[in-house]
Amino acid sequence: MEKGKIIRGAFILTGANIITRLLGFFYRVYMADLICAEGMGLYQLIVPVYMLAWSISSSGFSTVISKLTASEKAAGRTPCLILKLSVFMSVGLGIALGFILWENADFMAEYILNDIRTALSLKLICFCFPFVALGSCIRGYFFGLQNSLPPAVSQVIEQITRMTVIFLIGGLLIPKGIEYACAAAVTGMCAGEIVSAVYILISLFSEPKNKKHFKNRNLLSAYKLILAMVIPLTLNRLISSLLSALENILIPLRLELYGLSKTDAISEFGRLSGMALPLIMFPSSFFDCGFHNNSSGYIRKLCSKKQ
């Protein structure tokens, strides 16, 4: 029964990942034609900032919730307390990061990303940080329950929303200049995260309630358990995201150093990271995330039962 759940969930997630990558590929082609290579380059400068915020506020919590949801249920305890505490901390971090970035967007754009044209886009992504955190936590909860359908559907909805938004607002913002072209792409990304988070939240409340009585873990012990696991995971993801961000910042600077103008450097960077790499990485959608996310919950259950 458990093996069947793993295989079924893996196929659901892998199928959703393939659909998302296919949609994303055509979306990138359309967006590259719409906002041009320079706009793609500016957009790719924004992505590492988004990933940094995700690493701090969401990545560790998602993994911890997935593990603890499975182990708490196997031990006869309700995972609801773990989810509530994690959402409170994760969304709180998302709000704090959004406020900090909003206040320092101009400084970061000019002195860290080295392009003041990214300031507007940096301010726009602030609004999606709490929704990214919320969605990541609830997806982790569903993975812990070995229910892959809501996370898979939310992934596809997110991509469709991005495509719809850029299609609707691209013609309005792009004629205003490259800064607004980048902002249009970021708006699509933010809208996708918000709609996806709303969907996964509705799915959570639509879950049939289990009437079986479960024990409740002590609030303080749950809080300590979450932090003990989240902190090292978050630090690991944070270091990885920082290195990736540094790479994205350095590539245009090195291209400028070796003779390209600022516009040409950003354009070449956009062609590489925004057009070529997604195509190169597409085959990985057939292998990643499916079995990893679904098997984790099963393994935790087995470990808990042996204990």
Short mmCIF file of C-alpha atoms in Angstrom, two decimals:
data_model
loop_
_atom_site.label_atom_id
_atom_site.label_comp_id
_atom_site.label_asym_id
_atom_site.label_seq_id
_atom_site.Cartn_x
_atom_site.Cartn_y
_atom_site.Cartn_z
CA MET A 1 0.00 0.00 0.00
CA GLU A 2 2.77 2.43 1.01
CA LYS A 3 4.86 1.47 -2.02
CA GLY A 4 1.85 2.12 -4.22
CA LYS A 5 1.47 5.58 -2.68
CA ILE A 6 5.12 6.37 -3.35
CA ILE A 7 4.95 5.29 -6.98
CA ARG A 8 1.62 7.03 -7.61
CA GLY A 9 2.81 10.23 -5.95
CA ALA A 10 6.09 10.13 -7.82
CA PHE A 11 4.30 9.86 -11.16
CA ILE A 12 1.95 12.70 -10.22
CA LEU A 13 4.81 15.01 -9.25
CA THR A 14 6.98 14.02 -12.20
CA GLY A 15 4.06 14.56 -14.58
CA ALA A 16 3.38 17.98 -13.05
CA ASN A 17 7.07 18.83 -13.28
CA ILE A 18 7.21 17.87 -16.96
CA ILE A 19 4.07 19.91 -17.72
CA THR A 20 5.49 22.87 -15.80
CA ARG A 21 8.83 22.65 -17.58
CA LEU A 22 7.14 22.43 -20.98
CA LEU A 23 4.94 25.42 -20.18
CA GLY A 24 7.97 27.21 -18.77
CA PHE A 25 9.99 26.54 -21.90
CA PHE A 26 7.38 28.09 -24.18
CA TYR A 27 6.88 30.86 -21.61
CA ARG A 28 10.59 31.66 -21.75
CA VAL A 29 10.53 31.73 -25.55
CA TYR A 30 7.53 34.06 -25.52
CA MET A 31 8.98 36.25 -22.77
CA ALA A 32 12.39 36.46 -24.47
CA ASP A 33 10.69 37.64 -27.65
CA LEU A 34 8.59 40.09 -25.66
CA ILE A 35 11.14 41.70 -23.34
CA CYS A 36 14.29 40.88 -25.39
CA ALA A 37 17.60 39.48 -24.13
CA GLU A 38 18.41 42.56 -22.04
CA GLY A 39 15.11 42.30 -20.21
CA MET A 40 15.78 38.62 -19.58
CA GLY A 41 19.18 39.54 -18.17
CA LEU A 42 17.65 42.01 -15.71
CA TYR A 43 15.05 39.41 -14.75
CA GLN A 44 17.79 36.85 -14.06
CA LEU A 45 19.46 39.33 -11.71
CA ILE A 46 16.23 39.43 -9.68
CA VAL A 47 15.81 35.65 -9.45
CA PRO A 48 18.74 35.09 -6.99
CA VAL A 49 17.22 37.68 -4.61
CA TYR A 50 13.95 35.76 -4.74
CA MET A 51 15.82 32.49 -4.13
CA LEU A 52 17.66 33.99 -1.15
CA ALA A 53 14.35 35.00 0.42
CA TRP A 54 12.97 31.53 -0.26
CA SER A 55 16.04 29.91 1.29
CA ILE A 56 15.72 31.92 4.49
CA SER A 57 11.97 31.87 4.98
CA SER A 58 10.77 28.67 3.34
CA SER A 59 13.21 25.98 2.22
CA GLY A 60 14.12 24.59 5.63
CA PHE A 61 10.56 24.75 6.92
CA SER A 62 9.17 22.83 3.95
CA THR A 63 11.58 19.93 4.48
CA VAL A 64 11.09 19.90 8.27
CA ILE A 65 7.29 19.94 7.99
CA SER A 66 7.38 17.06 5.52
CA LYS A 67 9.55 14.96 7.85
CA LEU A 68 7.73 15.83 11.08
CA THR A 69 4.25 15.41 9.61
CA ALA A 70 5.08 11.83 8.67
CA SER A 71 6.86 11.02 11.94
CA GLU A 72 4.21 12.66 14.15
CA LYS A 73 1.40 10.69 12.51
CA ALA A 74 3.38 7.46 12.80
CA ALA A 75 3.86 8.17 16.52
CA GLY A 76 0.14 8.80 17.04
CA ARG A 77 0.42 12.58 17.42
CA THR A 78 -1.33 15.26 15.37
CA PRO A 79 0.97 17.19 12.98
CA CYS A 80 -1.29 20.26 13.08
CA LEU A 81 0.75 21.99 15.79
CA ILE A 82 3.94 21.51 13.77
CA LEU A 83 2.27 23.03 10.72
CA LYS A 84 0.82 26.01 12.61
CA LEU A 85 4.09 26.86 14.35
CA SER A 86 6.07 26.51 11.13
CA VAL A 87 3.63 28.67 9.15
CA PHE A 88 3.76 31.34 11.87
CA MET A 89 7.57 31.46 11.84
CA SER A 90 7.99 31.08 8.08
CA VAL A 91 5.40 33.70 7.09
CA GLY A 92 6.77 36.03 9.76
CA LEU A 93 10.23 35.72 8.22
CA GLY A 94 8.74 36.33 4.76
CA ILE A 95 7.06 39.53 5.92
CA ALA A 96 10.25 40.74 7.62
CA LEU A 97 12.37 40.02 4.55
CA GLY A 98 9.85 41.79 2.32
CA PHE A 99 9.95 44.89 4.52
CA ILE A 100 13.77 44.91 4.64
CA LEU A 101 14.05 44.55 0.87
CA TRP A 102 11.44 47.26 0.23
CA GLU A 103 13.38 49.72 2.40
CA ASN A 104 16.71 48.88 0.75
CA ALA A 105 15.67 48.12 -2.84
CA ASP A 106 17.39 51.16 -4.37
CA PHE A 107 20.65 50.49 -2.53
CA MET A 108 20.66 46.81 -3.50
CA ALA A 109 19.84 47.61 -7.12
CA GLU A 110 22.63 50.17 -7.49
CA TYR A 111 25.44 48.77 -5.35
CA ILE A 112 24.86 45.00 -5.19
CA LEU A 113 23.12 44.08 -8.45
CA ASN A 114 24.91 46.98 -10.16
CA ASP A 115 21.87 48.05 -12.16
CA ILE A 116 19.45 50.64 -10.80
CA ARG A 117 16.84 49.47 -13.31
CA THR A 118 16.17 46.45 -11.09
CA ALA A 119 14.90 48.62 -8.19
CA LEU A 120 11.24 48.53 -9.27
CA SER A 121 11.31 44.76 -9.69
CA LEU A 122 12.95 44.30 -6.29
CA LYS A 123 10.11 46.24 -4.67
CA LEU A 124 7.52 44.15 -6.50
CA ILE A 125 8.84 40.78 -5.32
CA CYS A 126 8.56 41.92 -1.69
CA PHE A 127 4.81 41.30 -1.84
CA CYS A 128 5.12 37.61 -2.69
CA PHE A 129 7.53 36.55 0.09
CA PRO A 130 4.81 35.74 2.68
CA PHE A 131 2.86 33.76 0.07
CA VAL A 132 5.98 31.84 -0.95
CA ALA A 133 6.51 30.92 2.71
CA LEU A 134 2.88 29.90 3.23
CA GLY A 135 2.75 27.78 0.08
CA SER A 136 6.04 26.02 0.86
CA CYS A 137 4.92 25.07 4.37
CA ILE A 138 1.60 23.61 3.24
CA ARG A 139 3.22 21.71 0.38
CA GLY A 140 5.62 20.18 2.89
CA TYR A 141 2.63 19.13 4.98
CA PHE A 142 1.00 17.40 2.00
CA PHE A 143 4.27 15.65 1.14
CA GLY A 144 4.43 14.38 4.72
CA LEU A 145 0.92 12.97 4.29
CA GLN A 146 2.02 11.41 0.97
CA ASN A 147 -0.70 13.36 -0.81
CA SER A 148 1.08 14.68 -3.89
CA LEU A 149 -1.90 15.92 -5.87
CA PRO A 150 -2.40 19.40 -4.30
CA PRO A 151 1.33 20.34 -4.55
CA ALA A 152 1.44 19.06 -8.13
CA VAL A 153 -1.66 21.00 -9.18
CA SER A 154 -0.41 24.15 -7.42
CA GLN A 155 2.84 23.88 -9.39
CA VAL A 156 0.97 23.83 -12.70
CA ILE A 157 -1.41 26.62 -11.60
CA GLU A 158 1.57 28.78 -10.69
CA GLN A 159 3.10 28.42 -14.15
CA ILE A 160 -0.20 29.04 -15.96
CA THR A 161 -0.78 32.17 -13.86
CA ARG A 162 2.65 33.50 -14.74
CA MET A 163 1.99 33.02 -18.43
CA THR A 164 -1.47 34.59 -18.23
CA VAL A 165 -0.26 37.67 -16.35
CA ILE A 166 2.68 38.40 -18.67
CA PHE A 167 0.34 37.97 -21.63
CA LEU A 168 -2.19 40.43 -20.17
CA ILE A 169 0.14 43.16 -18.88
CA GLY A 170 3.17 42.78 -21.14
CA GLY A 171 1.77 45.04 -23.84
CA LEU A 172 1.03 47.76 -21.27
CA LEU A 173 4.37 47.85 -19.45
CA ILE A 174 6.98 46.88 -22.03
CA PRO A 175 6.61 50.03 -24.21
CA LYS A 176 7.60 52.08 -21.13
CA GLY A 177 11.16 50.74 -21.20
CA ILE A 178 13.38 47.85 -20.17
CA GLU A 179 12.85 48.53 -16.45
CA TYR A 180 9.10 48.01 -16.85
CA ALA A 181 9.64 45.00 -19.13
CA CYS A 182 11.54 43.32 -16.28
CA ALA A 183 8.81 44.43 -13.86
CA ALA A 184 6.20 42.74 -16.04
CA ALA A 185 8.06 39.42 -15.79
CA VAL A 186 8.44 39.81 -12.02
CA THR A 187 4.74 40.65 -11.67
CA GLY A 188 3.91 37.39 -13.41
CA MET A 189 6.20 35.51 -11.01
CA CYS A 190 4.59 37.17 -7.97
CA ALA A 191 1.06 36.53 -9.23
CA GLY A 192 1.93 32.87 -9.80
CA GLU A 193 3.20 32.48 -6.23
CA ILE A 194 0.15 34.22 -4.74
CA VAL A 195 -2.42 32.23 -6.72
CA SER A 196 -0.55 28.99 -6.02
CA ALA A 197 -0.47 29.74 -2.27
CA VAL A 198 -4.19 30.53 -2.23
CA TYR A 199 -4.96 27.27 -4.03
CA ILE A 200 -2.85 25.14 -1.69
CA LEU A 201 -4.42 26.88 1.33
CA ILE A 202 -7.91 26.08 0.01
CA SER A 203 -6.79 22.48 -0.54
CA LEU A 204 -5.63 22.31 3.07
CA PHE A 205 -8.99 23.45 4.43
CA SER A 206 -10.77 21.10 2.02
CA GLU A 207 -8.94 18.06 3.40
CA PRO A 208 -11.31 15.60 5.10
CA LYS A 209 -10.92 15.86 8.86
CA ASN A 210 -9.61 12.75 10.59
CA LYS A 211 -11.89 12.05 13.54
CA LYS A 212 -9.39 9.73 15.17
CA HIS A 213 -8.06 11.18 18.42
CA PHE A 214 -4.38 12.10 18.32
CA LYS A 215 -2.14 13.18 21.15
CA ASN A 216 -0.76 16.72 21.04
CA ARG A 217 2.94 17.47 21.36
CA ASN A 218 3.93 20.07 23.96
CA LEU A 219 4.15 23.57 22.42
CA LEU A 220 7.66 24.27 23.71
CA SER A 221 9.03 20.89 22.63
CA ALA A 222 7.50 21.35 19.15
CA TYR A 223 9.06 24.81 18.87
CA LYS A 224 12.51 23.51 19.90
CA LEU A 225 12.24 20.53 17.57
CA ILE A 226 11.38 22.70 14.57
CA LEU A 227 14.20 25.17 15.23
CA ALA A 228 16.77 22.41 15.81
CA MET A 229 16.03 21.05 12.35
CA VAL A 230 15.28 24.25 10.45
CA ILE A 231 18.41 26.21 11.34
CA PRO A 232 21.04 23.86 9.80
CA LEU A 233 18.86 23.19 6.73
CA THR A 234 18.30 26.90 6.20
CA LEU A 235 21.99 27.71 6.58
CA ASN A 236 22.86 25.05 4.02
CA ARG A 237 20.35 26.39 1.48
CA LEU A 238 21.36 29.98 2.27
CA ILE A 239 25.02 29.34 1.47
CA SER A 240 24.07 27.67 -1.79
CA SER A 241 21.77 30.57 -2.75
CA LEU A 242 24.40 33.16 -1.84
CA LEU A 243 26.95 31.48 -4.09
CA SER A 244 24.42 31.32 -6.92
CA ALA A 245 23.55 35.00 -6.44
CA LEU A 246 27.23 35.92 -6.46
CA GLU A 247 27.70 34.02 -9.72
CA ASN A 248 24.78 35.85 -11.36
CA ILE A 249 26.13 39.21 -10.25
CA LEU A 250 29.69 38.48 -11.39
CA ILE A 251 28.92 37.22 -14.90
CA PRO A 252 27.72 40.58 -16.32
CA LEU A 253 30.54 42.39 -14.49
CA ARG A 254 33.17 40.08 -16.00
CA LEU A 255 31.66 40.49 -19.45
CA GLU A 256 31.90 44.28 -19.05
CA LEU A 257 35.48 43.97 -17.86
CA TYR A 258 36.44 42.14 -21.05
CA GLY A 259 35.04 44.68 -23.45
CA LEU A 260 31.24 44.46 -23.65
CA SER A 261 29.05 47.43 -22.93
CA LYS A 262 26.65 47.24 -19.96
CA THR A 263 23.70 46.64 -22.31
CA ASP A 264 25.52 43.90 -24.24
CA ALA A 265 26.73 42.24 -21.03
CA ILE A 266 23.21 42.06 -19.59
CA SER A 267 21.88 40.81 -22.93
CA GLU A 268 24.47 38.02 -23.13
CA PHE A 269 23.73 37.08 -19.54
CA GLY A 270 20.02 36.94 -20.38
CA ARG A 271 20.65 34.66 -23.36
CA LEU A 272 22.75 32.31 -21.25
CA SER A 273 20.77 32.04 -18.01
CA GLY A 274 17.30 32.92 -19.26
CA MET A 275 17.21 31.06 -22.57
CA ALA A 276 19.99 28.46 -22.97
CA LEU A 277 20.14 26.99 -19.45
CA PRO A 278 16.38 26.22 -19.12
CA LEU A 279 16.60 24.20 -22.33
CA ILE A 280 19.72 22.36 -21.14
CA MET A 281 18.14 21.57 -17.77
CA PHE A 282 14.81 20.38 -19.19
CA PRO A 283 15.71 16.62 -19.21
CA SER A 284 16.16 16.75 -15.42
CA SER A 285 12.38 17.14 -15.05
CA PHE A 286 12.07 13.43 -15.85
CA PHE A 287 14.17 12.46 -12.84
CA ASP A 288 14.00 15.04 -10.04
CA CYS A 289 11.64 15.64 -7.12
CA GLY A 290 9.08 12.89 -7.69
CA PHE A 291 10.47 9.92 -5.80
CA HIS A 292 12.48 12.12 -3.44
CA ASN A 293 9.49 13.97 -2.02
CA ASN A 294 7.22 10.93 -1.79
CA SER A 295 9.69 8.45 -0.39
CA SER A 296 10.74 10.77 2.44
CA GLY A 297 7.43 10.52 4.24
CA TYR A 298 7.37 6.72 3.95
CA ILE A 299 10.93 6.41 5.29
CA ARG A 300 10.11 8.62 8.28
CA LYS A 301 7.09 6.50 9.09
CA LEU A 302 9.16 3.32 9.05
CA CYS A 303 11.81 4.87 11.29
CA SER A 304 9.18 6.06 13.77
CA LYS A 305 7.54 2.61 13.91
CA LYS A 306 10.88 0.93 14.59
CA GLN A 307 11.51 3.31 17.45
#
